[in-house]
C-alpha cells in the first residue's frame, strides 16, 4: 500500500474503543454509544477513558498509545479536540493492527505507531457517512462515531473520504529527553489517577543509575548542566526500585512503569503532589553522590 491509498476493504472488526475528555457527568459519552449502537447494534464498545483532562491532547494521546496494543483489533476512536469546528481535519488512519478515528491534531499518531505505523489515511468528508446535521461542537457524535461504526462493520476506508498524505498529519512536539553523564533530564509525560509521575524517559536511562537517585527540577537547557540551586532549590532523594514497595511507606521510588517508561511514585502517596509537578515539567534524575549534589536540600 502506498501512503496515498487506503485499504479497499477489511473484515468486520467487531470492536470499537472510545477515548475522550467528555467526562461522566453529561450525556456526551452515551450519545456516542447510541450512534454506534443504532448503526451496528452487535458491536462491542470498550471505554478506555472519558476522564482525559479537558483539551489535554498530549495526555489523551499517551493514554491511547499505551492502551491500544492491549485491545482487540478494531476501530479506536479518540476525541480530545479543542479545535472542533475549525479548519482542523477529521481523519481515519489505517495501521497493520487496527484503525484510528479522530481529529488531526496529533492525538492519534503515537497510537498509530504502537499499532505498526500509518499505512493509509483519509479525511472524513463523505456526507453519507456522517450525521444528517453535523454540529460544529460535537464531532464525536456526528462525525467520528458514525464513521467508526461503518468501519467496524467492514466498510472500505477509502469510502470515508479522500486520501491524505500521512506526512501531512499534525504531530505533537516530541517530549524532551536527554541523557547526561550523571543521569538524564526528561519531561513529565503524564500523571495518572494515583499521582504516579510518568517521564518521557525510556527504561534504559534508569538502568545504569545507582540504588539511590536524586530528583530535582531542570533549569533551562539541560545541556548546561546546572545544579539544583539553579533550578528552584529543592531536591528529592528516591530509591531506584522495581515496584512501589521497594521504598519505605511515604518515600519516593524511581522505577520502570507498565508502559516501559521511567516513573516516579510514592509508596502509599501521591508523587505529583510531593514533587509539585504537572505534565510538561522538566525533571533531572541523577545518581546520589555525584559531583554537583547539594547536601541538605533533599527531602
PDB file of C-alpha atoms in Angstrom:
ATOM      1  CA  UNK A   1       0.000   0.000   0.000  1.00  0.00           C
ATOM      2  CA  UNK A   2       1.255   3.480  -0.771  1.00  0.00           C
ATOM      3  CA  UNK A   3       0.892   6.467   1.514  1.00  0.00           C
ATOM      4  CA  UNK A   4      -1.788   7.941  -0.726  1.00  0.00           C
ATOM      5  CA  UNK A   5      -4.156   4.984  -0.673  1.00  0.00           C
ATOM      6  CA  UNK A   6      -6.192   3.200   1.953  1.00  0.00           C
ATOM      7  CA  UNK A   7      -7.081  -0.451   2.202  1.00  0.00           C
ATOM      8  CA  UNK A   8     -10.059  -1.120  -0.045  1.00  0.00           C
ATOM      9  CA  UNK A   9     -11.913  -3.447   2.312  1.00  0.00           C
ATOM     10  CA  UNK A  10     -11.426  -5.397   5.519  1.00  0.00           C
ATOM     11  CA  UNK A  11     -13.163  -7.973   7.644  1.00  0.00           C
ATOM     12  CA  UNK A  12     -15.596  -6.552  10.212  1.00  0.00           C
ATOM     13  CA  UNK A  13     -13.724  -5.537  13.351  1.00  0.00           C
ATOM     14  CA  UNK A  14     -16.488  -6.161  15.858  1.00  0.00           C
ATOM     15  CA  UNK A  15     -14.913  -3.790  18.415  1.00  0.00           C
ATOM     16  CA  UNK A  16     -14.887  -0.009  18.811  1.00  0.00           C
ATOM     17  CA  UNK A  17     -12.942   1.694  21.594  1.00  0.00           C
ATOM     18  CA  UNK A  18     -13.597   5.215  22.852  1.00  0.00           C
ATOM     19  CA  UNK A  19     -11.093   7.602  24.474  1.00  0.00           C
ATOM     20  CA  UNK A  20     -12.304  11.138  25.203  1.00  0.00           C
ATOM     21  CA  UNK A  21     -12.191  14.114  27.538  1.00  0.00           C
ATOM     22  CA  UNK A  22     -16.012  14.205  27.739  1.00  0.00           C
ATOM     23  CA  UNK A  23     -16.255  13.362  31.437  1.00  0.00           C
ATOM     24  CA  UNK A  24     -19.055  11.349  33.012  1.00  0.00           C
ATOM     25  CA  UNK A  25     -21.476  13.993  34.223  1.00  0.00           C
ATOM     26  CA  UNK A  26     -23.085  14.805  30.863  1.00  0.00           C
ATOM     27  CA  UNK A  27     -24.668  12.742  28.106  1.00  0.00           C
ATOM     28  CA  UNK A  28     -21.828  13.059  25.592  1.00  0.00           C
ATOM     29  CA  UNK A  29     -20.460   9.540  26.029  1.00  0.00           C
ATOM     30  CA  UNK A  30     -23.929   7.983  25.926  1.00  0.00           C
ATOM     31  CA  UNK A  31     -24.717   9.851  22.722  1.00  0.00           C
ATOM     32  CA  UNK A  32     -21.626   8.389  21.042  1.00  0.00           C
ATOM     33  CA  UNK A  33     -22.548   4.911  22.300  1.00  0.00           C
ATOM     34  CA  UNK A  34     -26.054   5.425  20.968  1.00  0.00           C
ATOM     35  CA  UNK A  35     -24.960   6.456  17.479  1.00  0.00           C
ATOM     36  CA  UNK A  36     -22.724   3.401  17.202  1.00  0.00           C
ATOM     37  CA  UNK A  37     -25.390   1.076  18.594  1.00  0.00           C
ATOM     38  CA  UNK A  38     -28.055   2.338  16.187  1.00  0.00           C
ATOM     39  CA  UNK A  39     -25.812   1.719  13.196  1.00  0.00           C
ATOM     40  CA  UNK A  40     -24.227  -1.512  14.449  1.00  0.00           C
ATOM     41  CA  UNK A  41     -26.030  -2.956  17.483  1.00  0.00           C
ATOM     42  CA  UNK A  42     -23.842  -6.075  17.623  1.00  0.00           C
ATOM     43  CA  UNK A  43     -20.570  -4.193  18.005  1.00  0.00           C
ATOM     44  CA  UNK A  44     -18.710  -4.344  21.301  1.00  0.00           C
ATOM     45  CA  UNK A  45     -17.741  -0.927  22.670  1.00  0.00           C
ATOM     46  CA  UNK A  46     -14.760  -0.608  25.031  1.00  0.00           C
ATOM     47  CA  UNK A  47     -14.486   2.626  27.005  1.00  0.00           C
ATOM     48  CA  UNK A  48     -10.801   3.344  27.524  1.00  0.00           C
ATOM     49  CA  UNK A  49     -11.399   6.537  29.483  1.00  0.00           C
ATOM     50  CA  UNK A  50     -13.525   9.655  29.305  1.00  0.00           C
ATOM     51  CA  UNK A  51     -11.557  11.466  32.016  1.00  0.00           C
ATOM     52  CA  UNK A  52      -8.691  12.871  29.975  1.00  0.00           C
ATOM     53  CA  UNK A  53      -8.197  16.421  31.305  1.00  0.00           C
ATOM     54  CA  UNK A  54     -10.235  18.738  29.074  1.00  0.00           C
ATOM     55  CA  UNK A  55      -8.315  19.663  25.935  1.00  0.00           C
ATOM     56  CA  UNK A  56      -5.149  17.811  27.011  1.00  0.00           C
ATOM     57  CA  UNK A  57      -4.215  16.315  23.645  1.00  0.00           C
ATOM     58  CA  UNK A  58      -0.836  15.021  24.834  1.00  0.00           C
ATOM     59  CA  UNK A  59      -2.355  13.176  27.792  1.00  0.00           C
ATOM     60  CA  UNK A  60      -5.079  11.704  25.585  1.00  0.00           C
ATOM     61  CA  UNK A  61      -2.520  10.585  23.032  1.00  0.00           C
ATOM     62  CA  UNK A  62      -0.350   8.956  25.700  1.00  0.00           C
ATOM     63  CA  UNK A  63      -3.273   7.066  27.227  1.00  0.00           C
ATOM     64  CA  UNK A  64      -4.406   5.902  23.803  1.00  0.00           C
ATOM     65  CA  UNK A  65      -0.933   4.797  22.685  1.00  0.00           C
ATOM     66  CA  UNK A  66      -0.284   2.883  25.899  1.00  0.00           C
ATOM     67  CA  UNK A  67      -3.663   1.124  25.760  1.00  0.00           C
ATOM     68  CA  UNK A  68      -4.398   0.140  22.157  1.00  0.00           C
ATOM     69  CA  UNK A  69      -1.731  -2.591  21.924  1.00  0.00           C
ATOM     70  CA  UNK A  70      -3.666  -4.476  24.614  1.00  0.00           C
ATOM     71  CA  UNK A  71      -7.110  -4.144  22.992  1.00  0.00           C
ATOM     72  CA  UNK A  72      -8.612  -6.491  20.413  1.00  0.00           C
ATOM     73  CA  UNK A  73      -8.002  -5.393  16.824  1.00  0.00           C
ATOM     74  CA  UNK A  74     -10.715  -2.894  15.996  1.00  0.00           C
ATOM     75  CA  UNK A  75     -11.572   0.731  15.405  1.00  0.00           C
ATOM     76  CA  UNK A  76     -10.232   3.113  18.030  1.00  0.00           C
ATOM     77  CA  UNK A  77     -11.973   6.473  18.351  1.00  0.00           C
ATOM     78  CA  UNK A  78     -10.245   9.266  20.262  1.00  0.00           C
ATOM     79  CA  UNK A  79     -11.728  12.707  20.815  1.00  0.00           C
ATOM     80  CA  UNK A  80      -9.717  15.338  22.667  1.00  0.00           C
ATOM     81  CA  UNK A  81     -10.485  18.138  20.330  1.00  0.00           C
ATOM     82  CA  UNK A  82     -10.125  21.775  21.409  1.00  0.00           C
ATOM     83  CA  UNK A  83     -10.174  22.741  17.709  1.00  0.00           C
ATOM     84  CA  UNK A  84     -13.554  21.138  16.989  1.00  0.00           C
ATOM     85  CA  UNK A  85     -15.466  23.023  14.296  1.00  0.00           C
ATOM     86  CA  UNK A  86     -12.391  24.842  12.989  1.00  0.00           C
ATOM     87  CA  UNK A  87     -10.398  24.043   9.871  1.00  0.00           C
ATOM     88  CA  UNK A  88      -8.669  21.063  11.539  1.00  0.00           C
ATOM     89  CA  UNK A  89      -9.415  17.830   9.682  1.00  0.00           C
ATOM     90  CA  UNK A  90     -11.238  14.763  10.897  1.00  0.00           C
ATOM     91  CA  UNK A  91      -9.272  11.695   9.831  1.00  0.00           C
ATOM     92  CA  UNK A  92      -9.180   7.920   9.903  1.00  0.00           C
ATOM     93  CA  UNK A  93      -5.809   6.161   9.914  1.00  0.00           C
ATOM     94  CA  UNK A  94      -5.102   2.630   8.792  1.00  0.00           C
ATOM     95  CA  UNK A  95      -2.424   0.569  10.565  1.00  0.00           C
ATOM     96  CA  UNK A  96      -1.427  -3.102  10.448  1.00  0.00           C
ATOM     97  CA  UNK A  97      -3.297  -3.749  13.705  1.00  0.00           C
ATOM     98  CA  UNK A  98      -6.396  -1.565  13.539  1.00  0.00           C
ATOM     99  CA  UNK A  99      -7.965   1.740  12.577  1.00  0.00           C
ATOM    100  CA  UNK A 100      -7.864   5.061  14.398  1.00  0.00           C
ATOM    101  CA  UNK A 101     -10.531   7.758  14.056  1.00  0.00           C
ATOM    102  CA  UNK A 102     -10.419  11.290  15.411  1.00  0.00           C
ATOM    103  CA  UNK A 103      -9.200  14.849  14.895  1.00  0.00           C
ATOM    104  CA  UNK A 104      -5.993  15.588  13.028  1.00  0.00           C
ATOM    105  CA  UNK A 105      -4.334  17.366  15.943  1.00  0.00           C
ATOM    106  CA  UNK A 106      -1.586  14.916  16.924  1.00  0.00           C
ATOM    107  CA  UNK A 107      -3.830  12.814  19.162  1.00  0.00           C
ATOM    108  CA  UNK A 108      -3.690   9.642  17.066  1.00  0.00           C
ATOM    109  CA  UNK A 109      -0.124   9.321  15.861  1.00  0.00           C
ATOM    110  CA  UNK A 110       1.582   7.727  18.866  1.00  0.00           C
ATOM    111  CA  UNK A 111      -1.176   5.131  18.935  1.00  0.00           C
ATOM    112  CA  UNK A 112      -0.710   4.548  15.219  1.00  0.00           C
ATOM    113  CA  UNK A 113       2.986   3.945  15.826  1.00  0.00           C
ATOM    114  CA  UNK A 114       2.124   1.473  18.591  1.00  0.00           C
ATOM    115  CA  UNK A 115      -0.063  -0.408  16.108  1.00  0.00           C
ATOM    116  CA  UNK A 116       2.658  -0.660  13.475  1.00  0.00           C
ATOM    117  CA  UNK A 117       2.572   2.754  11.800  1.00  0.00           C
ATOM    118  CA  UNK A 118       0.249   4.585   9.433  1.00  0.00           C
ATOM    119  CA  UNK A 119      -0.267   2.654   6.195  1.00  0.00           C
ATOM    120  CA  UNK A 120      -3.067   4.851   4.857  1.00  0.00           C
ATOM    121  CA  UNK A 121      -5.134   7.879   5.860  1.00  0.00           C
ATOM    122  CA  UNK A 122      -8.310   9.597   4.716  1.00  0.00           C
ATOM    123  CA  UNK A 123     -10.106  12.816   5.564  1.00  0.00           C
ATOM    124  CA  UNK A 124     -13.671  12.240   6.782  1.00  0.00           C
ATOM    125  CA  UNK A 125     -15.713  14.187   4.257  1.00  0.00           C
ATOM    126  CA  UNK A 126     -18.272  11.730   2.836  1.00  0.00           C
ATOM    127  CA  UNK A 127     -21.617  13.232   3.972  1.00  0.00           C
ATOM    128  CA  UNK A 128     -23.395   9.888   3.727  1.00  0.00           C
ATOM    129  CA  UNK A 129     -21.118   8.547   6.473  1.00  0.00           C
ATOM    130  CA  UNK A 130     -21.864  11.419   8.863  1.00  0.00           C
ATOM    131  CA  UNK A 131     -24.892  12.575  10.804  1.00  0.00           C
ATOM    132  CA  UNK A 132     -27.539  14.319   8.665  1.00  0.00           C
ATOM    133  CA  UNK A 133     -26.760  17.526  10.542  1.00  0.00           C
ATOM    134  CA  UNK A 134     -23.233  17.874  11.894  1.00  0.00           C
ATOM    135  CA  UNK A 135     -22.914  20.042  14.985  1.00  0.00           C
ATOM    136  CA  UNK A 136     -19.993  22.488  14.971  1.00  0.00           C
ATOM    137  CA  UNK A 137     -19.114  21.454  18.534  1.00  0.00           C
ATOM    138  CA  UNK A 138     -19.844  17.704  18.782  1.00  0.00           C
ATOM    139  CA  UNK A 139     -17.935  15.838  16.112  1.00  0.00           C
ATOM    140  CA  UNK A 140     -17.552  12.852  18.414  1.00  0.00           C
ATOM    141  CA  UNK A 141     -21.254  12.139  17.991  1.00  0.00           C
ATOM    142  CA  UNK A 142     -21.817  13.406  14.455  1.00  0.00           C
ATOM    143  CA  UNK A 143     -18.575  12.502  12.647  1.00  0.00           C
ATOM    144  CA  UNK A 144     -16.301  10.095  14.489  1.00  0.00           C
ATOM    145  CA  UNK A 145     -18.904   7.730  15.982  1.00  0.00           C
ATOM    146  CA  UNK A 146     -20.813   7.036  12.743  1.00  0.00           C
ATOM    147  CA  UNK A 147     -17.565   6.646  10.786  1.00  0.00           C
ATOM    148  CA  UNK A 148     -16.235   4.202  13.375  1.00  0.00           C
ATOM    149  CA  UNK A 149     -19.415   2.122  13.266  1.00  0.00           C
ATOM    150  CA  UNK A 150     -19.258   1.803   9.485  1.00  0.00           C
ATOM    151  CA  UNK A 151     -15.584   0.901   9.516  1.00  0.00           C
ATOM    152  CA  UNK A 152     -16.130  -1.670  12.251  1.00  0.00           C
ATOM    153  CA  UNK A 153     -18.805  -3.285  10.069  1.00  0.00           C
ATOM    154  CA  UNK A 154     -16.202  -3.685   7.315  1.00  0.00           C
ATOM    155  CA  UNK A 155     -16.935  -0.718   5.054  1.00  0.00           C
ATOM    156  CA  UNK A 156     -13.943   0.333   2.917  1.00  0.00           C
ATOM    157  CA  UNK A 157     -11.844   3.073   4.459  1.00  0.00           C
ATOM    158  CA  UNK A 158     -11.489   4.742   1.050  1.00  0.00           C
ATOM    159  CA  UNK A 159     -15.230   5.472   1.024  1.00  0.00           C
ATOM    160  CA  UNK A 160     -14.956   7.713   4.093  1.00  0.00           C
ATOM    161  CA  UNK A 161     -13.229  10.456   2.127  1.00  0.00           C
ATOM    162  CA  UNK A 162     -10.190  11.395   0.060  1.00  0.00           C
ATOM    163  CA  UNK A 163      -6.747  10.011   0.791  1.00  0.00           C
ATOM    164  CA  UNK A 164      -4.405  12.076   2.953  1.00  0.00           C
ATOM    165  CA  UNK A 165      -0.622  12.024   2.766  1.00  0.00           C
ATOM    166  CA  UNK A 166       0.472  10.623   6.158  1.00  0.00           C
ATOM    167  CA  UNK A 167       3.352  13.068   6.098  1.00  0.00           C
ATOM    168  CA  UNK A 168       0.859  15.948   6.291  1.00  0.00           C
ATOM    169  CA  UNK A 169      -0.738  14.742   9.540  1.00  0.00           C
ATOM    170  CA  UNK A 170      -0.319  17.072  12.509  1.00  0.00           C
ATOM    171  CA  UNK A 171       2.302  15.883  15.001  1.00  0.00           C
ATOM    172  CA  UNK A 172       2.787  16.954  18.592  1.00  0.00           C
ATOM    173  CA  UNK A 173       6.260  18.180  19.540  1.00  0.00           C
ATOM    174  CA  UNK A 174       8.358  15.297  20.831  1.00  0.00           C
ATOM    175  CA  UNK A 175       8.718  15.377  24.628  1.00  0.00           C
ATOM    176  CA  UNK A 176      12.174  16.354  25.789  1.00  0.00           C
ATOM    177  CA  UNK A 177      14.504  13.555  26.886  1.00  0.00           C
ATOM    178  CA  UNK A 178      18.261  13.947  27.174  1.00  0.00           C
ATOM    179  CA  UNK A 179      20.929  11.631  28.547  1.00  0.00           C
ATOM    180  CA  UNK A 180      23.561  13.320  30.748  1.00  0.00           C
ATOM    181  CA  UNK A 181      26.822  11.924  32.147  1.00  0.00           C
ATOM    182  CA  UNK A 182      25.344  11.505  35.637  1.00  0.00           C
ATOM    183  CA  UNK A 183      21.737  10.659  34.689  1.00  0.00           C
ATOM    184  CA  UNK A 184      19.163  12.304  32.467  1.00  0.00           C
ATOM    185  CA  UNK A 185      16.641  15.097  32.016  1.00  0.00           C
ATOM    186  CA  UNK A 186      13.120  14.236  30.929  1.00  0.00           C
ATOM    187  CA  UNK A 187       9.761  15.909  30.576  1.00  0.00           C
ATOM    188  CA  UNK A 188       6.845  14.770  32.712  1.00  0.00           C
ATOM    189  CA  UNK A 189       4.662  12.997  30.179  1.00  0.00           C
ATOM    190  CA  UNK A 190       1.600  12.100  32.246  1.00  0.00           C
ATOM    191  CA  UNK A 191       0.296  11.952  35.806  1.00  0.00           C
ATOM    192  CA  UNK A 192      -2.123   9.119  36.490  1.00  0.00           C
ATOM    193  CA  UNK A 193      -5.053   8.756  38.891  1.00  0.00           C
ATOM    194  CA  UNK A 194      -2.736   7.589  41.679  1.00  0.00           C
ATOM    195  CA  UNK A 195      -0.356  10.516  41.295  1.00  0.00           C
ATOM    196  CA  UNK A 196       2.387   8.459  39.662  1.00  0.00           C
ATOM    197  CA  UNK A 197       4.597  10.698  37.522  1.00  0.00           C
ATOM    198  CA  UNK A 198       5.489   9.148  34.167  1.00  0.00           C
ATOM    199  CA  UNK A 199       8.535  10.638  32.496  1.00  0.00           C
ATOM    200  CA  UNK A 200       9.211  10.582  28.777  1.00  0.00           C
ATOM    201  CA  UNK A 201      12.467   8.726  29.510  1.00  0.00           C
ATOM    202  CA  UNK A 202      12.738   5.103  28.345  1.00  0.00           C
ATOM    203  CA  UNK A 203      13.672   2.372  30.815  1.00  0.00           C
ATOM    204  CA  UNK A 204      17.285   2.107  29.713  1.00  0.00           C
ATOM    205  CA  UNK A 205      18.081   5.570  31.071  1.00  0.00           C
ATOM    206  CA  UNK A 206      17.375   4.384  34.606  1.00  0.00           C
ATOM    207  CA  UNK A 207      19.329   1.113  34.350  1.00  0.00           C
ATOM    208  CA  UNK A 208      22.879   2.483  34.900  1.00  0.00           C
ATOM    209  CA  UNK A 209      21.982   4.646  37.909  1.00  0.00           C
ATOM    210  CA  UNK A 210      22.804   3.577  41.473  1.00  0.00           C
ATOM    211  CA  UNK A 211      20.424   2.286  44.121  1.00  0.00           C
ATOM    212  CA  UNK A 212      19.570   5.819  45.251  1.00  0.00           C
ATOM    213  CA  UNK A 213      18.956   8.767  42.956  1.00  0.00           C
ATOM    214  CA  UNK A 214      18.150  12.430  43.356  1.00  0.00           C
ATOM    215  CA  UNK A 215      15.367  14.232  41.506  1.00  0.00           C
ATOM    216  CA  UNK A 216      15.074  17.976  41.022  1.00  0.00           C
ATOM    217  CA  UNK A 217      13.715  20.483  38.506  1.00  0.00           C
ATOM    218  CA  UNK A 218      15.841  21.038  35.418  1.00  0.00           C
ATOM    219  CA  UNK A 219      16.721  24.667  34.716  1.00  0.00           C
ATOM    220  CA  UNK A 220      16.537  25.885  31.124  1.00  0.00           C
ATOM    221  CA  UNK A 221      18.650  23.910  28.694  1.00  0.00           C
ATOM    222  CA  UNK A 222      19.672  20.646  30.366  1.00  0.00           C
ATOM    223  CA  UNK A 223      22.881  20.648  28.338  1.00  0.00           C
ATOM    224  CA  UNK A 224      24.050  23.496  30.563  1.00  0.00           C
ATOM    225  CA  UNK A 225      24.229  21.031  33.438  1.00  0.00           C
ATOM    226  CA  UNK A 226      23.155  23.482  36.128  1.00  0.00           C
ATOM    227  CA  UNK A 227      22.865  22.276  39.710  1.00  0.00           C
ATOM    228  CA  UNK A 228      19.747  22.080  41.880  1.00  0.00           C
ATOM    229  CA  UNK A 229      20.125  25.615  43.169  1.00  0.00           C
ATOM    230  CA  UNK A 230      19.837  26.863  39.592  1.00  0.00           C
ATOM    231  CA  UNK A 231      16.540  25.085  39.115  1.00  0.00           C
ATOM    232  CA  UNK A 232      14.347  26.013  42.034  1.00  0.00           C
ATOM    233  CA  UNK A 233      16.136  24.825  45.163  1.00  0.00           C
ATOM    234  CA  UNK A 234      14.516  21.506  46.054  1.00  0.00           C
ATOM    235  CA  UNK A 235      15.987  18.049  45.701  1.00  0.00           C
ATOM    236  CA  UNK A 236      14.227  14.774  46.497  1.00  0.00           C
ATOM    237  CA  UNK A 237      16.017  11.512  47.111  1.00  0.00           C
ATOM    238  CA  UNK A 238      14.461   8.326  45.726  1.00  0.00           C
ATOM    239  CA  UNK A 239      15.085   4.615  45.849  1.00  0.00           C
ATOM    240  CA  UNK A 240      15.711   3.078  42.425  1.00  0.00           C
ATOM    241  CA  UNK A 241      13.380   0.110  42.601  1.00  0.00           C
ATOM    242  CA  UNK A 242      11.256  -2.348  40.680  1.00  0.00           C
ATOM    243  CA  UNK A 243       7.924  -1.540  42.323  1.00  0.00           C
ATOM    244  CA  UNK A 244       6.285   0.769  44.871  1.00  0.00           C
ATOM    245  CA  UNK A 245       7.084  -1.436  47.872  1.00  0.00           C
ATOM    246  CA  UNK A 246      10.820  -1.157  47.247  1.00  0.00           C
ATOM    247  CA  UNK A 247      10.676   2.230  49.011  1.00  0.00           C
ATOM    248  CA  UNK A 248       9.575   2.751  52.626  1.00  0.00           C
ATOM    249  CA  UNK A 249       5.999   3.894  53.083  1.00  0.00           C
ATOM    250  CA  UNK A 250       5.696   7.542  52.108  1.00  0.00           C
ATOM    251  CA  UNK A 251       9.035   7.557  50.287  1.00  0.00           C
ATOM    252  CA  UNK A 252       9.790   8.205  46.645  1.00  0.00           C
ATOM    253  CA  UNK A 253      10.745   5.407  44.256  1.00  0.00           C
ATOM    254  CA  UNK A 254      12.095   5.709  40.703  1.00  0.00           C
ATOM    255  CA  UNK A 255      11.062   2.684  38.648  1.00  0.00           C
ATOM    256  CA  UNK A 256      10.030   1.490  35.194  1.00  0.00           C
ATOM    257  CA  UNK A 257       6.254   1.536  34.749  1.00  0.00           C
ATOM    258  CA  UNK A 258       3.961  -0.791  32.827  1.00  0.00           C
ATOM    259  CA  UNK A 259       4.489   1.233  29.636  1.00  0.00           C
ATOM    260  CA  UNK A 260       8.266   0.847  29.789  1.00  0.00           C
ATOM    261  CA  UNK A 261       8.975   4.433  30.850  1.00  0.00           C
ATOM    262  CA  UNK A 262      10.716   5.807  33.905  1.00  0.00           C
ATOM    263  CA  UNK A 263       8.218   6.813  36.584  1.00  0.00           C
ATOM    264  CA  UNK A 264       8.351   8.429  39.999  1.00  0.00           C
ATOM    265  CA  UNK A 265       5.942   7.147  42.629  1.00  0.00           C
ATOM    266  CA  UNK A 266       5.384   7.432  46.358  1.00  0.00           C
ATOM    267  CA  UNK A 267       4.717   4.225  48.274  1.00  0.00           C
ATOM    268  CA  UNK A 268       1.229   4.887  49.610  1.00  0.00           C
ATOM    269  CA  UNK A 269       1.235   8.515  48.485  1.00  0.00           C
ATOM    270  CA  UNK A 270       0.945  10.951  45.591  1.00  0.00           C
ATOM    271  CA  UNK A 271       4.194  11.685  43.774  1.00  0.00           C
ATOM    272  CA  UNK A 272       2.861  14.565  41.682  1.00  0.00           C
ATOM    273  CA  UNK A 273       1.821  16.419  44.832  1.00  0.00           C
ATOM    274  CA  UNK A 274       5.101  15.664  46.603  1.00  0.00           C
ATOM    275  CA  UNK A 275       7.133  16.954  43.677  1.00  0.00           C
ATOM    276  CA  UNK A 276       4.679  19.731  42.709  1.00  0.00           C
ATOM    277  CA  UNK A 277       4.909  18.794  39.020  1.00  0.00           C
ATOM    278  CA  UNK A 278       2.484  18.719  36.104  1.00  0.00           C
ATOM    279  CA  UNK A 279       2.788  17.333  32.570  1.00  0.00           C
ATOM    280  CA  UNK A 280       5.463  19.305  30.782  1.00  0.00           C
ATOM    281  CA  UNK A 281       7.638  19.896  33.849  1.00  0.00           C
ATOM    282  CA  UNK A 282      11.315  19.098  33.214  1.00  0.00           C
ATOM    283  CA  UNK A 283      12.959  16.934  35.858  1.00  0.00           C
ATOM    284  CA  UNK A 284      16.565  15.891  36.257  1.00  0.00           C
ATOM    285  CA  UNK A 285      17.346  12.454  37.679  1.00  0.00           C
ATOM    286  CA  UNK A 286      20.928  11.755  38.800  1.00  0.00           C
ATOM    287  CA  UNK A 287      22.782   9.251  40.917  1.00  0.00           C
ATOM    288  CA  UNK A 288      23.422  10.169  44.541  1.00  0.00           C
ATOM    289  CA  UNK A 289      26.959  11.081  45.471  1.00  0.00           C
ATOM    290  CA  UNK A 290      27.899  12.636  42.118  1.00  0.00           C
ATOM    291  CA  UNK A 291      29.676  15.945  41.707  1.00  0.00           C
ATOM    292  CA  UNK A 292      27.216  18.831  41.892  1.00  0.00           C
ATOM    293  CA  UNK A 293      24.867  17.397  44.522  1.00  0.00           C
ATOM    294  CA  UNK A 294      23.663  19.920  47.079  1.00  0.00           C
ATOM    295  CA  UNK A 295      23.704  18.262  50.537  1.00  0.00           C
ATOM    296  CA  UNK A 296      20.976  19.288  52.908  1.00  0.00           C
ATOM    297  CA  UNK A 297      18.412  20.229  50.251  1.00  0.00           C
ATOM    298  CA  UNK A 298      16.917  16.819  49.662  1.00  0.00           C
ATOM    299  CA  UNK A 299      13.775  15.546  51.369  1.00  0.00           C
TER     300      UNK A 299
END
